Coordinates of C-alpha atoms and ligand atoms in Angstrom, one line a residue:
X1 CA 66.4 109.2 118.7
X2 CA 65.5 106.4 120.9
X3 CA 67.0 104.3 123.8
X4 CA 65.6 101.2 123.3
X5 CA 66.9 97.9 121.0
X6 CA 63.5 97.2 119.4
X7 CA 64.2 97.6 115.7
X8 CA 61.2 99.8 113.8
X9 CA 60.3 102.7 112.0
X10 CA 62.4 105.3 114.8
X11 CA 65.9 105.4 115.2
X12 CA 67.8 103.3 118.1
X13 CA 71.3 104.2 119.4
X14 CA 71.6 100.5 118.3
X15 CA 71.3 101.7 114.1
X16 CA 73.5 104.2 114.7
X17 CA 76.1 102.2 115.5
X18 CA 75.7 98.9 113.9
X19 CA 73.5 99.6 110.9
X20 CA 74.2 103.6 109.7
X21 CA 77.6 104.2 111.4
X22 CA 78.6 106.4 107.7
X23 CA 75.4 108.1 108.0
X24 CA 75.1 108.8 111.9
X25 CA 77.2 112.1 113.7
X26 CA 80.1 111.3 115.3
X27 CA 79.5 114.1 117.7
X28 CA 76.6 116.1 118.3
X29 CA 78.2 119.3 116.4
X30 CA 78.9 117.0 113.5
X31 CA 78.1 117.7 110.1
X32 CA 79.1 117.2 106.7
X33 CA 80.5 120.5 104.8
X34 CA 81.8 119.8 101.3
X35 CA 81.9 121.4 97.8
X36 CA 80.5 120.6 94.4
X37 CA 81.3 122.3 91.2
X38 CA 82.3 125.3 93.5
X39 CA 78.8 125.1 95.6
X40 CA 79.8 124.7 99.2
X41 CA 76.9 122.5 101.2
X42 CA 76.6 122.4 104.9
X43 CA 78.1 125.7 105.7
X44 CA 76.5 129.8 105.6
X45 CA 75.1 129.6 102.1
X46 CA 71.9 127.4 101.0
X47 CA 72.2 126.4 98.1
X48 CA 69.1 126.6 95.4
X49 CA 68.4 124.0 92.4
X50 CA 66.3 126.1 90.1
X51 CA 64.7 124.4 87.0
X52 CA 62.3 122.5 85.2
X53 CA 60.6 119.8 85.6
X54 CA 61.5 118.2 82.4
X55 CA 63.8 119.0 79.8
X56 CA 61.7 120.4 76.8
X57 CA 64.0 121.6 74.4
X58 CA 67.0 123.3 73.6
X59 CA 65.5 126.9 74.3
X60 CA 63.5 126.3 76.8
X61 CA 66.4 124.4 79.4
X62 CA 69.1 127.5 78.0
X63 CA 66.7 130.3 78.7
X64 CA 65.8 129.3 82.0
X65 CA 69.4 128.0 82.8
X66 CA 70.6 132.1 82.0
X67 CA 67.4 132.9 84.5
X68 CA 67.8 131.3 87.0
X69 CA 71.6 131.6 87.3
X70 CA 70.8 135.6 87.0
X71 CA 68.8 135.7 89.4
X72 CA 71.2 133.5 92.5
X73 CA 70.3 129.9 91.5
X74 CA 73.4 128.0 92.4
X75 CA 72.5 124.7 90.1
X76 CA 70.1 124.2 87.1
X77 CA 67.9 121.5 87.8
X78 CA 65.6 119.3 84.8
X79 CA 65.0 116.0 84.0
X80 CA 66.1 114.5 80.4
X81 CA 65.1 111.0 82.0
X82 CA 61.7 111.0 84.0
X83 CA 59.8 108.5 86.3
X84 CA 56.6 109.5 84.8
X85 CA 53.3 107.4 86.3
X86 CA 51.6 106.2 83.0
X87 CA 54.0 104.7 80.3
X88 CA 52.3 106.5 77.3
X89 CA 54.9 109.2 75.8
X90 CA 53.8 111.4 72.9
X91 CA 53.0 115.3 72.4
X92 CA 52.0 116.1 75.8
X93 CA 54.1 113.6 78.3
X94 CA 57.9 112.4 76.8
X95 CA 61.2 112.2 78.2
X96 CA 64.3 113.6 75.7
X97 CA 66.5 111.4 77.6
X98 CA 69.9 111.5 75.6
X99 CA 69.0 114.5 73.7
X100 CA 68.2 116.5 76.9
X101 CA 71.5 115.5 78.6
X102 CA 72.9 117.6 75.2
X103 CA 70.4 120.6 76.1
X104 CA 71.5 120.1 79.5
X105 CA 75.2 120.6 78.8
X106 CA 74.6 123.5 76.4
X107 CA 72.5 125.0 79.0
X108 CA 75.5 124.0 81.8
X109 CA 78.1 126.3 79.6
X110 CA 76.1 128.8 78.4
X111 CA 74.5 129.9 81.5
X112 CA 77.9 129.1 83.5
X113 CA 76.0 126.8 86.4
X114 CA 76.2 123.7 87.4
X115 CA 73.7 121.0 86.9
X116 CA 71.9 117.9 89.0
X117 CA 69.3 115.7 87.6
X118 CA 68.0 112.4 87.6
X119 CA 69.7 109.2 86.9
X120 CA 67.0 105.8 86.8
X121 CA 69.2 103.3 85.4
X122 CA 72.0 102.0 85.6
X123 CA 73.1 101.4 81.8
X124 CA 72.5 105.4 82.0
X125 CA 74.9 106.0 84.7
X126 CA 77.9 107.3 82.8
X127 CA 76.1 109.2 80.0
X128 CA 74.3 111.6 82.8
X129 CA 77.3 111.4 85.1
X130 CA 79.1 113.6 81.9
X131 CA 76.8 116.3 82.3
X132 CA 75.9 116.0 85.6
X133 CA 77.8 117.6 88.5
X134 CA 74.9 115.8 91.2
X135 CA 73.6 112.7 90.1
X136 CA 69.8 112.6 91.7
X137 CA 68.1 109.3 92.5
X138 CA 64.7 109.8 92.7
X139 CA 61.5 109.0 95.1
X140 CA 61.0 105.9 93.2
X141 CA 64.4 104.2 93.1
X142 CA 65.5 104.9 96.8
X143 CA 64.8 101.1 98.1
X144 CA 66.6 100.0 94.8
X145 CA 69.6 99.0 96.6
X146 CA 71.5 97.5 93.7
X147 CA 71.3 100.7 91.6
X148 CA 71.9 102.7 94.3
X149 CA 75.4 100.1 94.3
X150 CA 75.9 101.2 90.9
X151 CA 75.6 105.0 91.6
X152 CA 77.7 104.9 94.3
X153 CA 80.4 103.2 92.3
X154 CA 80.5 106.5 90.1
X155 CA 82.3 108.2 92.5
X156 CA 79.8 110.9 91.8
X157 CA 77.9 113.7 94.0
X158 CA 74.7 112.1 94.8
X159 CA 71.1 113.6 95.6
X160 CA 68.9 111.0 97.3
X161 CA 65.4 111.7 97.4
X162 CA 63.3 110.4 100.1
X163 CA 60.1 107.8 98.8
X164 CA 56.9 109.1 99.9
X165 CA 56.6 106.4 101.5
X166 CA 59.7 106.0 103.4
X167 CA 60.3 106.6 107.1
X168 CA 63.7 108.1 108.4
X169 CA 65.2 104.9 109.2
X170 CA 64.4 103.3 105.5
X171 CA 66.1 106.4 103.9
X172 CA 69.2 106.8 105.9
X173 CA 69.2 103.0 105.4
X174 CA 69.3 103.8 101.9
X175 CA 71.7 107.1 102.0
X176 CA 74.4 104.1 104.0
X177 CA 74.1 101.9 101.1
X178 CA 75.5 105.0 98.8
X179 CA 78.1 105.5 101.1
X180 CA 79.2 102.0 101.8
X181 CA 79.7 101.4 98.1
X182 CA 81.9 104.5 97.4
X183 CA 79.7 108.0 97.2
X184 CA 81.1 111.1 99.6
X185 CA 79.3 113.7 99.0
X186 CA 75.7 113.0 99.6
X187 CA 73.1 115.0 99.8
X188 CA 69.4 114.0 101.3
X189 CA 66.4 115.6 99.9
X190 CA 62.2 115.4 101.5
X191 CA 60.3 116.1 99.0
X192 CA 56.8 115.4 100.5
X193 CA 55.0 112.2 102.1
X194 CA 52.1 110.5 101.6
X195 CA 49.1 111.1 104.2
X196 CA 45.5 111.2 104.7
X197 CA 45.2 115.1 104.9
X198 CA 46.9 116.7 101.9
X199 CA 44.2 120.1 101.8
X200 CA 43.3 119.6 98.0
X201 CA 42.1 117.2 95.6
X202 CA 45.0 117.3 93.2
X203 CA 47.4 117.5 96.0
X204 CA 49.3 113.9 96.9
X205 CA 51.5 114.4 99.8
X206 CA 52.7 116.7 102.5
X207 CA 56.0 117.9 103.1
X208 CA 57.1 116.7 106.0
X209 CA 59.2 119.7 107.8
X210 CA 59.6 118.0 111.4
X211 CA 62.0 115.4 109.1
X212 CA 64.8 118.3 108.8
X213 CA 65.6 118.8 112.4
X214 CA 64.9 114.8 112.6
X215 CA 67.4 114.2 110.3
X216 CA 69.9 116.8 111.3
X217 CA 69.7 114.8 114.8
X218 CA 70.6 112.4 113.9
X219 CA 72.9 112.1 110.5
X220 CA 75.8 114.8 109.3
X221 CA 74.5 114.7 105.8
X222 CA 73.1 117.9 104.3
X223 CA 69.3 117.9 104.2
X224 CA 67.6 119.8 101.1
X225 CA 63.7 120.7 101.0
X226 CA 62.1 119.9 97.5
X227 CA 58.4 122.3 98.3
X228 CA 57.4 121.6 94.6
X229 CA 57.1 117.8 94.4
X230 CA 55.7 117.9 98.0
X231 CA 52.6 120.4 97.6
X232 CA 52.4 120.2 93.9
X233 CA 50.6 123.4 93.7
X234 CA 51.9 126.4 92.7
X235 CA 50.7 129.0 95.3
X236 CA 52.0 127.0 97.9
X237 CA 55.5 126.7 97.0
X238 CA 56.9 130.1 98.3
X239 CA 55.3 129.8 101.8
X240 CA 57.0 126.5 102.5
X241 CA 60.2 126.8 100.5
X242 CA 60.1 129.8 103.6
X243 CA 59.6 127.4 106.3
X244 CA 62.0 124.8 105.0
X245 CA 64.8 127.3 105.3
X246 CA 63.3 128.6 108.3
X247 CA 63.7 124.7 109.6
X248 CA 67.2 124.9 109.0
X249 CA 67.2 122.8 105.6
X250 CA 70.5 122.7 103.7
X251 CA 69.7 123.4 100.3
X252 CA 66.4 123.8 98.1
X253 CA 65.0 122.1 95.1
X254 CA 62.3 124.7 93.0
X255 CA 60.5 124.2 89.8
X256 CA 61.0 127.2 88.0
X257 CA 60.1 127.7 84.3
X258 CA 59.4 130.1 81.8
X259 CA 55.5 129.9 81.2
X260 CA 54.6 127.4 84.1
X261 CA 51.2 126.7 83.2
X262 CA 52.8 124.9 79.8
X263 CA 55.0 123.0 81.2
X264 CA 55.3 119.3 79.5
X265 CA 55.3 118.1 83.5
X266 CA 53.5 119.1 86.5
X267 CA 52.3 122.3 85.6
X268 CA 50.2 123.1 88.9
X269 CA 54.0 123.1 90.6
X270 CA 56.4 125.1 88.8
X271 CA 56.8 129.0 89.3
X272 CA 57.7 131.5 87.0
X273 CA 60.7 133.9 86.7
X274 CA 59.3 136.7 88.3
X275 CA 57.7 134.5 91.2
X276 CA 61.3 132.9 91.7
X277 CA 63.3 136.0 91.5
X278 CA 61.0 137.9 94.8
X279 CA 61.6 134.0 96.5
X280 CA 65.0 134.6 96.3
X281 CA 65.3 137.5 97.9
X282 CA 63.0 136.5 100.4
X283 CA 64.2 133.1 101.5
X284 CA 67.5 135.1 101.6
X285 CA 65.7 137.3 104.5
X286 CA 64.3 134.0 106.5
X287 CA 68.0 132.3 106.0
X288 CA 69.8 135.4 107.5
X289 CA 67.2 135.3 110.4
X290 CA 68.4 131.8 111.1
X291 CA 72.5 133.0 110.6
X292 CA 72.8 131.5 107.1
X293 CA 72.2 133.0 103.9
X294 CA 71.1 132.1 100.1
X295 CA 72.4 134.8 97.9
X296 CA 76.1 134.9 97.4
X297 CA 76.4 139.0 97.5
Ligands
PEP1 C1 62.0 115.3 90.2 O1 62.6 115.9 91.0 O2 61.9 115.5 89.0 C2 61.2 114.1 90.6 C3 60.7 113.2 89.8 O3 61.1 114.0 92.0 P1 60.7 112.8 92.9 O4 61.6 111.7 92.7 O5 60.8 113.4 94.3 O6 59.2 112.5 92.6
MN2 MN1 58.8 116.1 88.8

């Protein structure tokens, strides 16, 4: 946080007054601390979102929903819609849209957890806001300020992942405009920015850990770590979903499925049951190093 009045890509004591007075503390010790579905955010616990990219089917979403539950997750996690990059859908690449949101709720009482995933439009808004306890707007809609009008206007627990391309001022920026138009609980989520130096070819971005205590500086709104989306690449997940909660993130996004390497999505990212279950217990050990914790017991 800066002293100065020149409007740009850093934080002025002039925003947080005039442009993200919702967003901005009140008071240095100030932070947000509410429940969803029973989850408590901003407080001793960190909560996980465990799940798969994609909603594949009806087994698939169920199995892993009873999984990851077992195994700590506090919330299943899976798209039904998805902001995929090419617009071709068939065999290998499709969405299930309103027959995943069914999956989804199956999964939801089967496995006895609640669920977040992704909302794009708004004409969608109240068909995932049934079976969705956090509505998540993702990378790609977070400038879209007239969805994000509509989302707020829910009334529902909102997830609002930050655009690769997006400084700290555009996404608390965006994170006001939820909470101007009605949303309160919000939760922020960095899920990896675009740069010049990403350390393999298939890697995109880099997850940008200095933007947790940046954040936390500045705004009272849990921050969650998404290390999946941000290294794309499996063996890299565990180390920084370690470092997030080492950072003092909030919460934690993690592609988890049951045979990663076929997943319909982003199969480089996702980690299997037996990978997730030892990350568990060792972001656990990191998070009770820091005086919080991420398994209930
Ligand atoms: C996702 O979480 O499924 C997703 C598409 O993430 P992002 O919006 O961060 O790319
Ligand atoms: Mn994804």
């Amino acid at each position: 946080m800066i002293d100065n009045t020149f409007p740009g890509k850093d934080i002025t004591l002039d925003d947080l007054a005039t442009k993200i007075p919702l967003a901005a503390k009140k008071t240095a010790e100030h932070k947000s601390v509410f429940e969803v579905a029973g989850v408590k955010f901003g407080g001793d616990v960190v909560p996980v979102f465990a799940g798969p990219n994609t909603v594949e089917s009806e087994a698939q979403i169920v199995e892993t929903a009873i999984a990851v539950r077992r195994r700590g997750a506090h919330f299943l996690r899976g798209g039904a819609f998805k902001p995929l990059t090419f617009p071709y859908r068939g065999p290998k690449y499709f969405e299930l849209r309103e027959e995943g949101l069914t999956y989804l709720s199956k999964a939801k009482r089967e496995a006895g957890i609640p669920v977040i995933t992704e909302v794009m439009e708004a004409k969608y808004i109240s068909a995932v806001a049934e079976v969705a306890d956090i509505l998540q707007v993702g990378a790609r809609n977070m400038q879209n300020y007239p969805f994000l009008e509509e989302v707020a206007r829910s009334r529902k627990p909102v997830m609002l992942k930050r655009h690769y391309g997006a400084s700290l001022r555009d996404w608390l920026g965006a994170a006001e405009y939820l909470l101007y138009h009605g949303t309160e609980k919000l939760i922020l989520c960095e899920r990896g920015v675009v740069a010049p130096h990403t350390h393999r070819a298939a890697s995109r971005f880099l997850l940008d850990i200095q933007v947790v205590p940046a954040a936390q500086e500045v705004t009272h709104l849990p921050v969650a770590v998404d290390p999946s989306h941000a290294s794309f690449w499996r063996p890299w997940v565990p180390p920084l979903a370690l470092s997030a909660i080492a950072a003092g993130a909030d919460a934690i996004m993690l592609e988890v499925h049951p045979k990663p390497e076929e997943a319909a999505v982003d199969p480089l990212q996702a980690i299997d049951f037996a990978t997730f279950d030892a990350l568990m217990r060792r972001m656990d050990a990191v998070a009770r190093a820091v005086g919080r914790r991420v398994l209930d017991s």
